[in-house]
mmCIF file of C-alpha atoms and ligand atoms in Angstrom:
data_model
loop_
_atom_site.group_PDB
_atom_site.id
_atom_site.type_symbol
_atom_site.label_atom_id
_atom_site.label_comp_id
_atom_site.label_asym_id
_atom_site.label_seq_id
_atom_site.Cartn_x
_atom_site.Cartn_y
_atom_site.Cartn_z
ATOM 1 C CA MET A 1 0.291 12.812 31.176
ATOM 2 C CA ILE A 2 1.845 10.411 28.679
ATOM 3 C CA LYS A 3 5.485 11.229 28.122
ATOM 4 C CA PRO A 4 5.939 12.151 24.461
ATOM 5 C CA TYR A 5 7.844 9.410 22.695
ATOM 6 C CA VAL A 6 10.657 10.589 20.477
ATOM 7 C CA LEU A 7 13.335 8.374 19.006
ATOM 8 C CA ALA A 8 16.371 10.540 18.409
ATOM 9 C CA PRO A 9 18.430 10.338 15.211
ATOM 10 C CA GLY A 10 21.049 7.636 15.673
ATOM 11 C CA SER A 11 18.353 5.169 16.772
ATOM 12 C CA LYS A 12 17.746 2.107 14.620
ATOM 13 C CA ILE A 13 14.602 1.354 12.631
ATOM 14 C CA GLY A 14 13.839 -2.266 11.750
ATOM 15 C CA ILE A 15 12.097 -2.821 8.413
ATOM 16 C CA LEU A 16 10.438 -6.119 7.521
ATOM 17 C CA GLY A 17 10.745 -6.576 3.782
ATOM 18 C CA GLY A 18 13.579 -5.689 1.457
ATOM 19 C CA GLY A 19 11.840 -4.528 -1.725
ATOM 20 C CA GLN A 20 11.797 -1.054 -3.242
ATOM 21 C CA LEU A 21 9.522 0.320 -0.520
ATOM 22 C CA GLY A 22 11.951 -0.857 2.150
ATOM 23 C CA LYS A 23 14.839 0.605 0.184
ATOM 24 C CA MET A 24 13.232 4.039 -0.167
ATOM 25 C CA THR A 25 12.228 4.004 3.527
ATOM 26 C CA ALA A 26 15.819 3.158 4.520
ATOM 27 C CA LEU A 27 17.100 6.037 2.362
ATOM 28 C CA ALA A 28 14.655 8.456 4.018
ATOM 29 C CA ALA A 29 15.669 7.156 7.455
ATOM 30 C CA ALA A 30 19.331 7.734 6.623
ATOM 31 C CA GLY A 31 18.464 11.270 5.528
ATOM 32 C CA LEU A 32 17.216 11.998 9.041
ATOM 33 C CA GLY A 33 20.187 10.299 10.682
ATOM 34 C CA TYR A 34 18.537 6.985 11.590
ATOM 35 C CA LYS A 35 20.106 3.581 11.125
ATOM 36 C CA THR A 36 18.176 0.688 9.607
ATOM 37 C CA SER A 37 18.132 -3.054 9.851
ATOM 38 C CA ILE A 38 16.302 -4.917 7.097
ATOM 39 C CA PHE A 39 14.791 -8.366 7.559
ATOM 40 C CA CYS A 40 14.032 -10.277 4.367
ATOM 41 C CA PRO A 41 14.302 -13.886 3.213
ATOM 42 C CA ASP A 42 15.601 -12.932 -0.234
ATOM 43 C CA PRO A 43 19.405 -12.474 -0.314
ATOM 44 C CA ASP A 44 19.020 -10.315 -3.463
ATOM 45 C CA SER A 45 16.759 -7.750 -1.767
ATOM 46 C CA PRO A 46 17.122 -4.277 -3.330
ATOM 47 C CA ALA A 47 16.982 -2.633 0.103
ATOM 48 C CA PHE A 48 20.142 -4.356 1.314
ATOM 49 C CA ILE A 49 22.207 -1.842 -0.684
ATOM 50 C CA CYS A 50 21.400 0.994 1.693
ATOM 51 C CA CYS A 51 20.803 -0.389 5.179
ATOM 52 C CA ASP A 52 23.131 -0.672 8.172
ATOM 53 C CA HIS A 53 22.278 -4.267 8.814
ATOM 54 C CA ALA A 54 20.691 -7.042 6.747
ATOM 55 C CA LEU A 55 19.111 -10.125 8.230
ATOM 56 C CA ILE A 56 18.282 -12.922 5.806
ATOM 57 C CA ALA A 57 15.711 -15.300 7.293
ATOM 58 C CA GLU A 58 12.161 -16.527 6.786
ATOM 59 C CA TYR A 59 9.402 -14.316 8.208
ATOM 60 C CA ASP A 60 8.279 -17.034 10.614
ATOM 61 C CA ASP A 61 11.732 -17.780 12.036
ATOM 62 C CA GLU A 62 11.208 -16.665 15.639
ATOM 63 C CA THR A 63 14.876 -16.974 16.597
ATOM 64 C CA ALA A 64 15.822 -14.588 13.785
ATOM 65 C CA LEU A 65 12.868 -12.307 14.574
ATOM 66 C CA LYS A 66 13.994 -12.042 18.218
ATOM 67 C CA MET A 67 17.542 -11.218 17.091
ATOM 68 C CA PHE A 68 16.103 -8.537 14.796
ATOM 69 C CA ALA A 69 13.984 -7.038 17.592
ATOM 70 C CA ASP A 70 17.018 -6.921 19.894
ATOM 71 C CA GLN A 71 18.949 -4.890 17.297
ATOM 72 C CA VAL A 72 16.404 -2.136 16.734
ATOM 73 C CA ASP A 73 14.377 0.527 18.566
ATOM 74 C CA VAL A 74 11.187 0.457 16.496
ATOM 75 C CA ILE A 75 9.877 -1.825 13.755
ATOM 76 C CA THR A 76 7.862 -1.186 10.609
ATOM 77 C CA PHE A 77 7.184 -3.188 7.444
ATOM 78 C CA GLU A 78 7.101 -2.519 3.732
ATOM 79 C CA PHE A 79 4.486 -5.077 2.747
ATOM 80 C CA GLU A 80 1.408 -6.285 4.544
ATOM 81 C CA ASN A 81 1.666 -10.003 3.957
ATOM 82 C CA ILE A 82 4.154 -10.780 6.700
ATOM 83 C CA PRO A 83 2.601 -13.462 8.934
ATOM 84 C CA LEU A 84 0.360 -11.881 11.574
ATOM 85 C CA LYS A 85 1.855 -14.221 14.155
ATOM 86 C CA SER A 86 5.326 -12.809 13.454
ATOM 87 C CA ALA A 87 4.039 -9.246 13.800
ATOM 88 C CA GLU A 88 2.453 -10.136 17.146
ATOM 89 C CA PHE A 89 5.633 -11.902 18.255
ATOM 90 C CA LEU A 90 7.768 -8.847 17.445
ATOM 91 C CA SER A 91 5.303 -6.517 19.194
ATOM 92 C CA GLN A 92 6.168 -8.194 22.503
ATOM 93 C CA TYR A 93 9.697 -6.858 22.264
ATOM 94 C CA ARG A 94 9.587 -3.579 20.346
ATOM 95 C CA PRO A 95 6.932 -1.123 19.161
ATOM 96 C CA LEU A 96 5.685 -2.298 15.764
ATOM 97 C CA TYR A 97 3.983 0.375 13.641
ATOM 98 C CA PRO A 98 1.444 0.194 12.064
ATOM 99 C CA ALA A 99 0.249 -2.128 14.823
ATOM 100 C CA ALA A 100 -0.636 -5.801 14.356
ATOM 101 C CA HIS A 101 -4.404 -5.140 14.710
ATOM 102 C CA ILE A 102 -4.185 -3.033 11.516
ATOM 103 C CA LEU A 103 -2.323 -5.784 9.692
ATOM 104 C CA LYS A 104 -5.008 -8.252 10.720
ATOM 105 C CA ILE A 105 -7.683 -6.149 9.027
ATOM 106 C CA THR A 106 -5.726 -5.209 5.926
ATOM 107 C CA GLN A 107 -4.414 -8.717 5.242
ATOM 108 C CA HIS A 108 -7.932 -9.940 4.656
ATOM 109 C CA ARG A 109 -10.205 -8.384 2.036
ATOM 110 C CA LEU A 110 -13.378 -9.356 3.927
ATOM 111 C CA TYR A 111 -12.242 -8.002 7.299
ATOM 112 C CA GLU A 112 -11.192 -4.849 5.477
ATOM 113 C CA LYS A 113 -14.545 -4.299 3.753
ATOM 114 C CA ASP A 114 -16.481 -5.217 6.931
ATOM 115 C CA PHE A 115 -14.412 -2.685 8.891
ATOM 116 C CA LEU A 116 -15.061 0.048 6.306
ATOM 117 C CA ASN A 117 -18.794 -0.595 6.312
ATOM 118 C CA GLN A 118 -18.903 -0.635 10.124
ATOM 119 C CA ILE A 119 -17.505 2.907 10.114
ATOM 120 C CA ASN A 120 -19.930 3.942 7.352
ATOM 121 C CA ILE A 121 -17.423 4.236 4.555
ATOM 122 C CA PRO A 122 -18.952 3.072 1.270
ATOM 123 C CA THR A 123 -17.457 0.169 -0.637
ATOM 124 C CA THR A 124 -18.665 -1.851 -3.580
ATOM 125 C CA LEU A 125 -21.342 -4.481 -2.890
ATOM 126 C CA TYR A 126 -19.747 -7.759 -1.728
ATOM 127 C CA ILE A 127 -20.383 -11.120 -0.140
ATOM 128 C CA SER A 128 -18.166 -13.723 1.443
ATOM 129 C CA ILE A 129 -17.530 -17.011 -0.391
ATOM 130 C CA LYS A 130 -15.995 -19.707 1.756
ATOM 131 C CA ASN A 131 -18.110 -22.845 1.232
ATOM 132 C CA ASP A 132 -20.705 -24.451 -1.058
ATOM 133 C CA GLU A 133 -23.544 -22.900 0.909
ATOM 134 C CA ASP A 134 -22.152 -19.410 0.156
ATOM 135 C CA ILE A 135 -21.964 -20.360 -3.522
ATOM 136 C CA ASN A 136 -25.638 -21.357 -3.397
ATOM 137 C CA ASN A 137 -26.629 -18.172 -1.588
ATOM 138 C CA ALA A 138 -24.791 -16.092 -4.194
ATOM 139 C CA ARG A 139 -27.737 -16.780 -6.545
ATOM 140 C CA SER A 140 -29.438 -13.759 -4.996
ATOM 141 C CA PHE A 141 -26.328 -11.523 -5.206
ATOM 142 C CA THR A 142 -27.312 -8.429 -7.161
ATOM 143 C CA GLY A 143 -23.769 -7.314 -8.008
ATOM 144 C CA PHE A 144 -23.077 -9.300 -11.216
ATOM 145 C CA PRO A 145 -20.949 -8.825 -13.290
ATOM 146 C CA ALA A 146 -18.509 -9.252 -10.449
ATOM 147 C CA ILE A 147 -14.946 -10.085 -9.478
ATOM 148 C CA LEU A 148 -14.038 -13.021 -7.259
ATOM 149 C CA LYS A 149 -10.912 -12.264 -5.201
ATOM 150 C CA SER A 150 -9.081 -14.460 -2.741
ATOM 151 C CA ALA A 151 -9.490 -12.926 0.716
ATOM 152 C CA ARG A 152 -5.806 -13.219 1.515
ATOM 153 C CA MET A 153 -2.493 -12.619 -0.269
ATOM 154 C CA GLY A 154 -3.950 -10.766 -3.230
ATOM 155 C CA TYR A 155 -2.184 -7.826 -4.825
ATOM 156 C CA ASP A 156 -1.685 -6.382 -8.314
ATOM 157 C CA GLY A 157 -4.665 -8.370 -9.576
ATOM 158 C CA LYS A 158 -3.289 -11.709 -8.349
ATOM 159 C CA GLY A 159 -5.968 -14.147 -7.165
ATOM 160 C CA GLN A 160 -8.762 -12.319 -9.030
ATOM 161 C CA ILE A 161 -11.202 -13.702 -11.582
ATOM 162 C CA SER A 162 -13.984 -11.896 -13.449
ATOM 163 C CA VAL A 163 -17.379 -13.524 -12.999
ATOM 164 C CA GLN A 164 -19.934 -12.440 -15.571
ATOM 165 C CA ASP A 165 -22.951 -14.012 -13.893
ATOM 166 C CA TYR A 166 -23.941 -16.634 -11.356
ATOM 167 C CA SER A 167 -23.312 -19.542 -13.743
ATOM 168 C CA ASP A 168 -19.560 -18.664 -13.842
ATOM 169 C CA LEU A 169 -19.101 -18.507 -10.090
ATOM 170 C CA LYS A 170 -18.457 -22.116 -9.138
ATOM 171 C CA LYS A 171 -15.833 -22.542 -11.872
ATOM 172 C CA ALA A 172 -14.090 -19.329 -10.811
ATOM 173 C CA TRP A 173 -14.019 -20.450 -7.181
ATOM 174 C CA ASP A 174 -12.557 -23.816 -8.240
ATOM 175 C CA GLN A 175 -9.910 -21.914 -10.214
ATOM 176 C CA LEU A 176 -8.984 -19.995 -7.064
ATOM 177 C CA GLY A 177 -8.575 -23.345 -5.291
ATOM 178 C CA GLN A 178 -11.767 -22.925 -3.216
ATOM 179 C CA VAL A 179 -9.951 -20.586 -0.827
ATOM 180 C CA GLU A 180 -11.834 -18.069 1.318
ATOM 181 C CA SER A 181 -12.852 -15.367 -1.131
ATOM 182 C CA ILE A 182 -14.855 -12.211 -1.613
ATOM 183 C CA LEU A 183 -17.296 -11.684 -4.468
ATOM 184 C CA GLU A 184 -17.409 -7.998 -5.368
ATOM 185 C CA ALA A 185 -19.641 -6.149 -7.790
ATOM 186 C CA LYS A 186 -17.601 -4.839 -10.711
ATOM 187 C CA VAL A 187 -17.602 -1.074 -10.487
ATOM 188 C CA ASN A 188 -17.980 1.105 -13.536
ATOM 189 C CA PHE A 189 -15.703 3.842 -12.255
ATOM 190 C CA LEU A 190 -14.832 7.177 -13.841
ATOM 191 C CA CYS A 191 -11.311 6.935 -12.463
ATOM 192 C CA GLU A 192 -9.281 5.507 -9.623
ATOM 193 C CA ILE A 193 -7.675 7.686 -6.972
ATOM 194 C CA SER A 194 -5.688 7.102 -3.811
ATOM 195 C CA VAL A 195 -4.865 9.062 -0.693
ATOM 196 C CA ILE A 196 -1.929 8.413 1.607
ATOM 197 C CA VAL A 197 -2.514 9.404 5.203
ATOM 198 C CA ALA A 198 0.093 9.608 7.938
ATOM 199 C CA ARG A 199 -0.544 9.666 11.683
ATOM 200 C CA ASN A 200 2.236 9.914 14.219
ATOM 201 C CA ILE A 201 2.557 8.600 17.752
ATOM 202 C CA HIS A 202 1.165 11.873 19.131
ATOM 203 C CA GLY A 203 -1.981 11.679 16.974
ATOM 204 C CA GLN A 204 -0.987 14.321 14.426
ATOM 205 C CA ILE A 205 -2.496 13.538 11.017
ATOM 206 C CA GLU A 206 -1.454 14.730 7.563
ATOM 207 C CA CYS A 207 -2.738 13.550 4.184
ATOM 208 C CA PHE A 208 -1.089 13.753 0.815
ATOM 209 C CA GLU A 209 -3.613 15.024 -1.690
ATOM 210 C CA PRO A 210 -5.565 12.482 -3.763
ATOM 211 C CA VAL A 211 -3.806 11.316 -6.907
ATOM 212 C CA GLU A 212 -5.189 9.708 -10.017
ATOM 213 C CA ASN A 213 -4.061 6.183 -10.851
ATOM 214 C CA ILE A 214 -4.121 4.375 -14.157
ATOM 215 C CA HIS A 215 -3.769 0.595 -14.070
ATOM 216 C CA LYS A 216 -2.784 -1.776 -16.870
ATOM 217 C CA HIS A 217 -3.577 -5.473 -16.370
ATOM 218 C CA HIS A 218 -4.465 -4.686 -12.723
ATOM 219 C CA ILE A 219 -0.966 -3.276 -12.047
ATOM 220 C CA LEU A 220 -0.452 0.409 -11.373
ATOM 221 C CA TYR A 221 1.057 1.995 -14.452
ATOM 222 C CA GLU A 222 0.764 5.751 -13.988
ATOM 223 C CA THR A 223 -0.018 8.221 -11.201
ATOM 224 C CA ARG A 224 -0.991 11.826 -11.933
ATOM 225 C CA VAL A 225 -1.026 14.663 -9.497
ATOM 226 C CA PRO A 226 -3.124 16.754 -9.232
ATOM 227 C CA ALA A 227 -5.992 14.366 -9.865
ATOM 228 C CA SER A 228 -8.575 15.567 -12.385
ATOM 229 C CA ILE A 229 -11.508 15.358 -9.969
ATOM 230 C CA SER A 230 -13.708 18.047 -8.439
ATOM 231 C CA ASP A 231 -12.684 19.943 -5.312
ATOM 232 C CA ASP A 232 -15.653 18.396 -3.583
ATOM 233 C CA LEU A 233 -14.406 14.856 -4.308
ATOM 234 C CA LYS A 234 -10.913 15.862 -3.189
ATOM 235 C CA LYS A 235 -12.357 17.017 0.131
ATOM 236 C CA GLN A 236 -14.435 13.859 0.489
ATOM 237 C CA SER A 237 -11.367 11.680 -0.102
ATOM 238 C CA LEU A 238 -9.422 13.482 2.628
ATOM 239 C CA VAL A 239 -12.304 13.170 5.107
ATOM 240 C CA ILE A 240 -12.435 9.419 4.408
ATOM 241 C CA ALA A 241 -8.667 9.046 4.835
ATOM 242 C CA GLU A 242 -8.599 10.914 8.155
ATOM 243 C CA LYS A 243 -11.522 8.934 9.473
ATOM 244 C CA ILE A 244 -9.859 5.618 8.633
ATOM 245 C CA ALA A 245 -6.594 6.715 10.254
ATOM 246 C CA GLN A 246 -8.440 7.804 13.415
ATOM 247 C CA GLU A 247 -10.569 4.680 13.653
ATOM 248 C CA LEU A 248 -7.570 2.385 13.181
ATOM 249 C CA LYS A 249 -5.445 4.468 15.583
ATOM 250 C CA LEU A 250 -2.860 4.362 12.846
ATOM 251 C CA ILE A 251 0.773 5.057 13.583
ATOM 252 C CA GLY A 252 2.664 5.147 10.304
ATOM 253 C CA VAL A 253 1.348 5.657 6.788
ATOM 254 C CA LEU A 254 -1.623 4.050 5.089
ATOM 255 C CA ALA A 255 -2.712 4.161 1.453
ATOM 256 C CA ILE A 256 -6.392 4.148 0.584
ATOM 257 C CA GLU A 257 -7.425 3.225 -2.951
ATOM 258 C CA MET A 258 -10.792 4.525 -4.076
ATOM 259 C CA PHE A 259 -13.063 4.323 -7.105
ATOM 260 C CA VAL A 260 -14.738 7.505 -8.332
ATOM 261 C CA VAL A 261 -18.304 6.594 -9.276
ATOM 262 C CA GLU A 262 -20.248 9.669 -10.422
ATOM 263 C CA ASP A 263 -20.054 11.999 -7.429
ATOM 264 C CA GLN A 264 -19.329 9.268 -4.918
ATOM 265 C CA LEU A 265 -16.200 7.547 -3.651
ATOM 266 C CA LEU A 266 -16.033 3.831 -2.920
ATOM 267 C CA VAL A 267 -13.037 2.527 -1.020
ATOM 268 C CA ASN A 268 -11.441 -0.459 -2.736
ATOM 269 C CA GLU A 269 -8.385 -1.302 -0.684
ATOM 270 C CA LEU A 270 -6.151 -0.276 2.219
ATOM 271 C CA ALA A 271 -2.376 -0.753 2.453
ATOM 272 C CA PRO A 272 -0.708 0.112 5.786
ATOM 273 C CA ARG A 273 2.652 1.098 4.290
ATOM 274 C CA PRO A 274 4.147 3.417 1.679
ATOM 275 C CA HIS A 275 2.432 2.865 -1.643
ATOM 276 C CA ASN A 276 3.390 2.870 -5.296
ATOM 277 C CA SER A 277 0.932 5.712 -5.917
ATOM 278 C CA GLY A 278 2.925 7.835 -3.445
ATOM 279 C CA HIS A 279 6.271 7.625 -5.234
ATOM 280 C CA TRP A 280 5.681 11.057 -6.776
ATOM 281 C CA THR A 281 6.134 12.551 -3.283
ATOM 282 C CA LEU A 282 9.884 11.896 -3.527
ATOM 283 C CA ASP A 283 10.243 14.508 -6.247
ATOM 284 C CA ALA A 284 7.210 16.787 -6.104
ATOM 285 C CA SER A 285 6.240 17.155 -2.430
ATOM 286 C CA TYR A 286 7.895 18.953 0.502
ATOM 287 C CA THR A 287 7.969 15.642 2.386
ATOM 288 C CA SER A 288 8.023 12.186 0.819
ATOM 289 C CA GLN A 289 5.770 9.371 1.977
ATOM 290 C CA PHE A 290 8.904 7.531 3.141
ATOM 291 C CA GLU A 291 10.137 10.414 5.272
ATOM 292 C CA GLN A 292 6.599 10.805 6.640
ATOM 293 C CA LEU A 293 6.646 7.155 7.750
ATOM 294 C CA VAL A 294 9.985 7.638 9.524
ATOM 295 C CA ARG A 295 8.703 10.789 11.216
ATOM 296 C CA ALA A 296 5.445 9.100 12.254
ATOM 297 C CA ILE A 297 7.017 6.052 13.887
ATOM 298 C CA CYS A 298 9.881 7.962 15.529
ATOM 299 C CA GLY A 299 7.509 10.472 17.129
ATOM 300 C CA LEU A 300 8.747 13.469 15.115
ATOM 301 C CA PRO A 301 6.359 16.156 13.889
ATOM 302 C CA LEU A 302 5.008 15.246 10.443
ATOM 303 C CA GLY A 303 6.371 17.170 7.468
ATOM 304 C CA SER A 304 4.299 19.203 5.034
ATOM 305 C CA PRO A 305 2.574 16.898 2.530
ATOM 306 C CA LYS A 306 2.072 19.786 0.120
ATOM 307 C CA ARG A 307 2.992 19.389 -3.521
ATOM 308 C CA HIS A 308 5.545 21.913 -4.786
ATOM 309 C CA SER A 309 5.337 20.660 -8.382
ATOM 310 C CA ASN A 310 2.866 18.777 -10.499
ATOM 311 C CA ALA A 311 3.960 15.293 -11.416
ATOM 312 C CA VAL A 312 3.361 12.200 -13.491
ATOM 313 C CA MET A 313 4.878 8.985 -12.165
ATOM 314 C CA ILE A 314 5.247 6.002 -14.490
ATOM 315 C CA ASN A 315 6.266 2.535 -13.359
ATOM 316 C CA LEU A 316 9.026 0.775 -15.240
ATOM 317 C CA LEU A 317 7.738 -2.779 -15.522
ATOM 318 C CA GLY A 318 9.888 -5.660 -16.756
ATOM 319 C CA ASP A 319 11.942 -4.715 -19.826
ATOM 320 C CA ASP A 320 10.925 -1.006 -19.618
ATOM 321 C CA ILE A 321 13.983 -0.646 -17.423
ATOM 322 C CA LYS A 322 16.218 -1.308 -20.432
ATOM 323 C CA LYS A 323 15.303 2.179 -21.717
ATOM 324 C CA TRP A 324 16.886 3.826 -18.673
ATOM 325 C CA GLN A 325 19.330 5.897 -20.727
ATOM 326 C CA SER A 326 16.578 7.461 -22.812
ATOM 327 C CA PHE A 327 14.804 8.771 -19.678
ATOM 328 C CA LEU A 328 17.951 10.618 -18.681
ATOM 329 C CA GLN A 329 17.799 12.669 -21.899
ATOM 330 C CA ASP A 330 15.018 14.743 -20.302
ATOM 331 C CA PRO A 331 16.518 16.665 -17.372
ATOM 332 C CA THR A 332 13.081 17.130 -15.735
ATOM 333 C CA ILE A 333 12.593 13.383 -15.394
ATOM 334 C CA LYS A 334 13.734 11.782 -12.149
ATOM 335 C CA LEU A 335 14.777 8.184 -12.680
ATOM 336 C CA HIS A 336 14.560 5.674 -9.836
ATOM 337 C CA ILE A 337 16.038 2.217 -10.352
ATOM 338 C CA TYR A 338 15.338 -0.356 -7.660
ATOM 339 C CA GLY A 339 18.280 -2.633 -8.401
ATOM 340 C CA LYS A 340 16.377 -5.893 -8.885
ATOM 341 C CA THR A 341 18.235 -8.641 -10.675
ATOM 342 C CA GLU A 342 15.753 -10.031 -13.212
ATOM 343 C CA PRO A 343 13.345 -7.888 -15.292
ATOM 344 C CA LYS A 344 10.443 -10.399 -15.376
ATOM 345 C CA PRO A 345 7.250 -9.264 -17.205
ATOM 346 C CA GLY A 346 5.142 -7.041 -14.931
ATOM 347 C CA ARG A 347 7.860 -6.820 -12.270
ATOM 348 C CA LYS A 348 8.336 -3.348 -10.820
ATOM 349 C CA MET A 349 11.959 -2.550 -11.714
ATOM 350 C CA GLY A 350 11.915 1.207 -11.193
ATOM 351 C CA HIS A 351 9.876 4.320 -11.893
ATOM 352 C CA ILE A 352 10.226 7.732 -13.453
ATOM 353 C CA THR A 353 8.654 10.943 -12.256
ATOM 354 C CA LYS A 354 8.276 13.839 -14.629
ATOM 355 C CA VAL A 355 7.852 17.070 -12.705
ATOM 356 C CA PHE A 356 6.107 20.182 -13.991
ATOM 357 C CA PRO A 357 5.819 23.655 -12.508
ATOM 358 C CA LEU A 358 2.609 24.268 -10.532
ATOM 359 C CA GLU A 359 -0.042 25.950 -12.637
ATOM 360 C CA LYS A 360 -0.495 29.575 -11.526
HETATM 361 P P1 AMP B 401 -7.063 -4.687 -6.158
HETATM 362 O O1 AMP B 401 -6.082 -5.817 -6.074
HETATM 363 O O2 AMP B 401 -8.320 -4.919 -5.406
HETATM 364 O O3 AMP B 401 -6.424 -3.352 -5.827
HETATM 365 O O4 AMP B 401 -7.460 -4.577 -7.699
HETATM 366 C C1 AMP B 401 -6.537 -4.163 -8.689
HETATM 367 C C2 AMP B 401 -7.256 -3.345 -9.754
HETATM 368 O O5 AMP B 401 -8.305 -4.131 -10.347
HETATM 369 C C3 AMP B 401 -7.957 -2.099 -9.220
HETATM 370 O O6 AMP B 401 -7.081 -1.021 -9.084
HETATM 371 C C4 AMP B 401 -9.005 -1.888 -10.319
HETATM 372 O O7 AMP B 401 -8.430 -1.329 -11.470
HETATM 373 C C5 AMP B 401 -9.441 -3.307 -10.637
HETATM 374 N N1 AMP B 401 -10.567 -3.679 -9.743
HETATM 375 C C6 AMP B 401 -10.488 -4.292 -8.546
HETATM 376 N N2 AMP B 401 -11.695 -4.459 -7.974
HETATM 377 C C7 AMP B 401 -12.594 -3.939 -8.838
HETATM 378 C C8 AMP B 401 -14.021 -3.801 -8.823
HETATM 379 N N3 AMP B 401 -14.776 -4.250 -7.821
HETATM 380 N N4 AMP B 401 -14.591 -3.208 -9.899
HETATM 381 C C9 AMP B 401 -13.865 -2.769 -10.939
HETATM 382 N N5 AMP B 401 -12.519 -2.859 -11.009
HETATM 383 C C10 AMP B 401 -11.872 -3.440 -9.983
#
């Protein structure tokens, strides 16, 4: 029998990445009595305010990575674009959750969509574009109008270009710098939803319910819970999330973004970390997504993902943060400020969650 793995409070969690997700994970870890060490190249990282130890170094600096591993008992990350090689390097010394094989899939839009289709989870129609021959073959692609996305390093709409028809494709690919890309049919969705699933070291799985997401300029603007979708779609979304977690042998949390197209769900993207669309869980759920991550990787039982209030979460992008005092006038609004230095346009500076009583 495998000895159950439990890291007791007082142990140290290493977090790669020092943004708001790292900060909120460190706060949840502290709430359960864990220490944290945060590794990030940016000396102004918001997460440094609330960790036990900060390590400022580049993600591919193996000397610094080894020092980091030596300091901690388990390692996680708050964004999925850390170099795969660094994740594999760290895994030699300490458990890294979610594991490097999950990062490999989720860092690459084509691997991700291929994986989903292999396990019979529907996605939008897509093809790979990596050379002139692929561009030629795309003549027979039936998914126009489409979106060309770079396979790697894309988030919040970065590295994405709309392609109306075949004649636009070559120019769009040139604009992306001819990098390995995916051409996806543009989906006419009714709405966008996401589910966050957690799986711990012992295989226990819990899902937060699906939430509805509204994007502006490809960046998440608002999350509403409960989502205004049918019970049947809610069930389908949870089945999909559990299946993905099982197939990946996830340890940690994973967000799954989906498009609602009539009575069907298409999976758009996976993120193996806490997710912006899960911020509502801090204020309206028995367990937050950040606490769930800590529980999952430390081998604790997962907490209840049930919502105790309804909620609307709104991101404070760029100068929105300047209105912070006005949000405090409403005592049912929870204000979260990340502590970033410069409010650049579109930059996630904080969020508010308005909580409402559950409907009877
Ligand atoms: P992504 O970076 O793939 O999460 O895309 C960001 C946002 O762009 C999504 O949340 C959608 O609002 C939109 N989007 C991405 N892919 C598609 C698609 N194939 N069809 C329609 N809208 C899309």
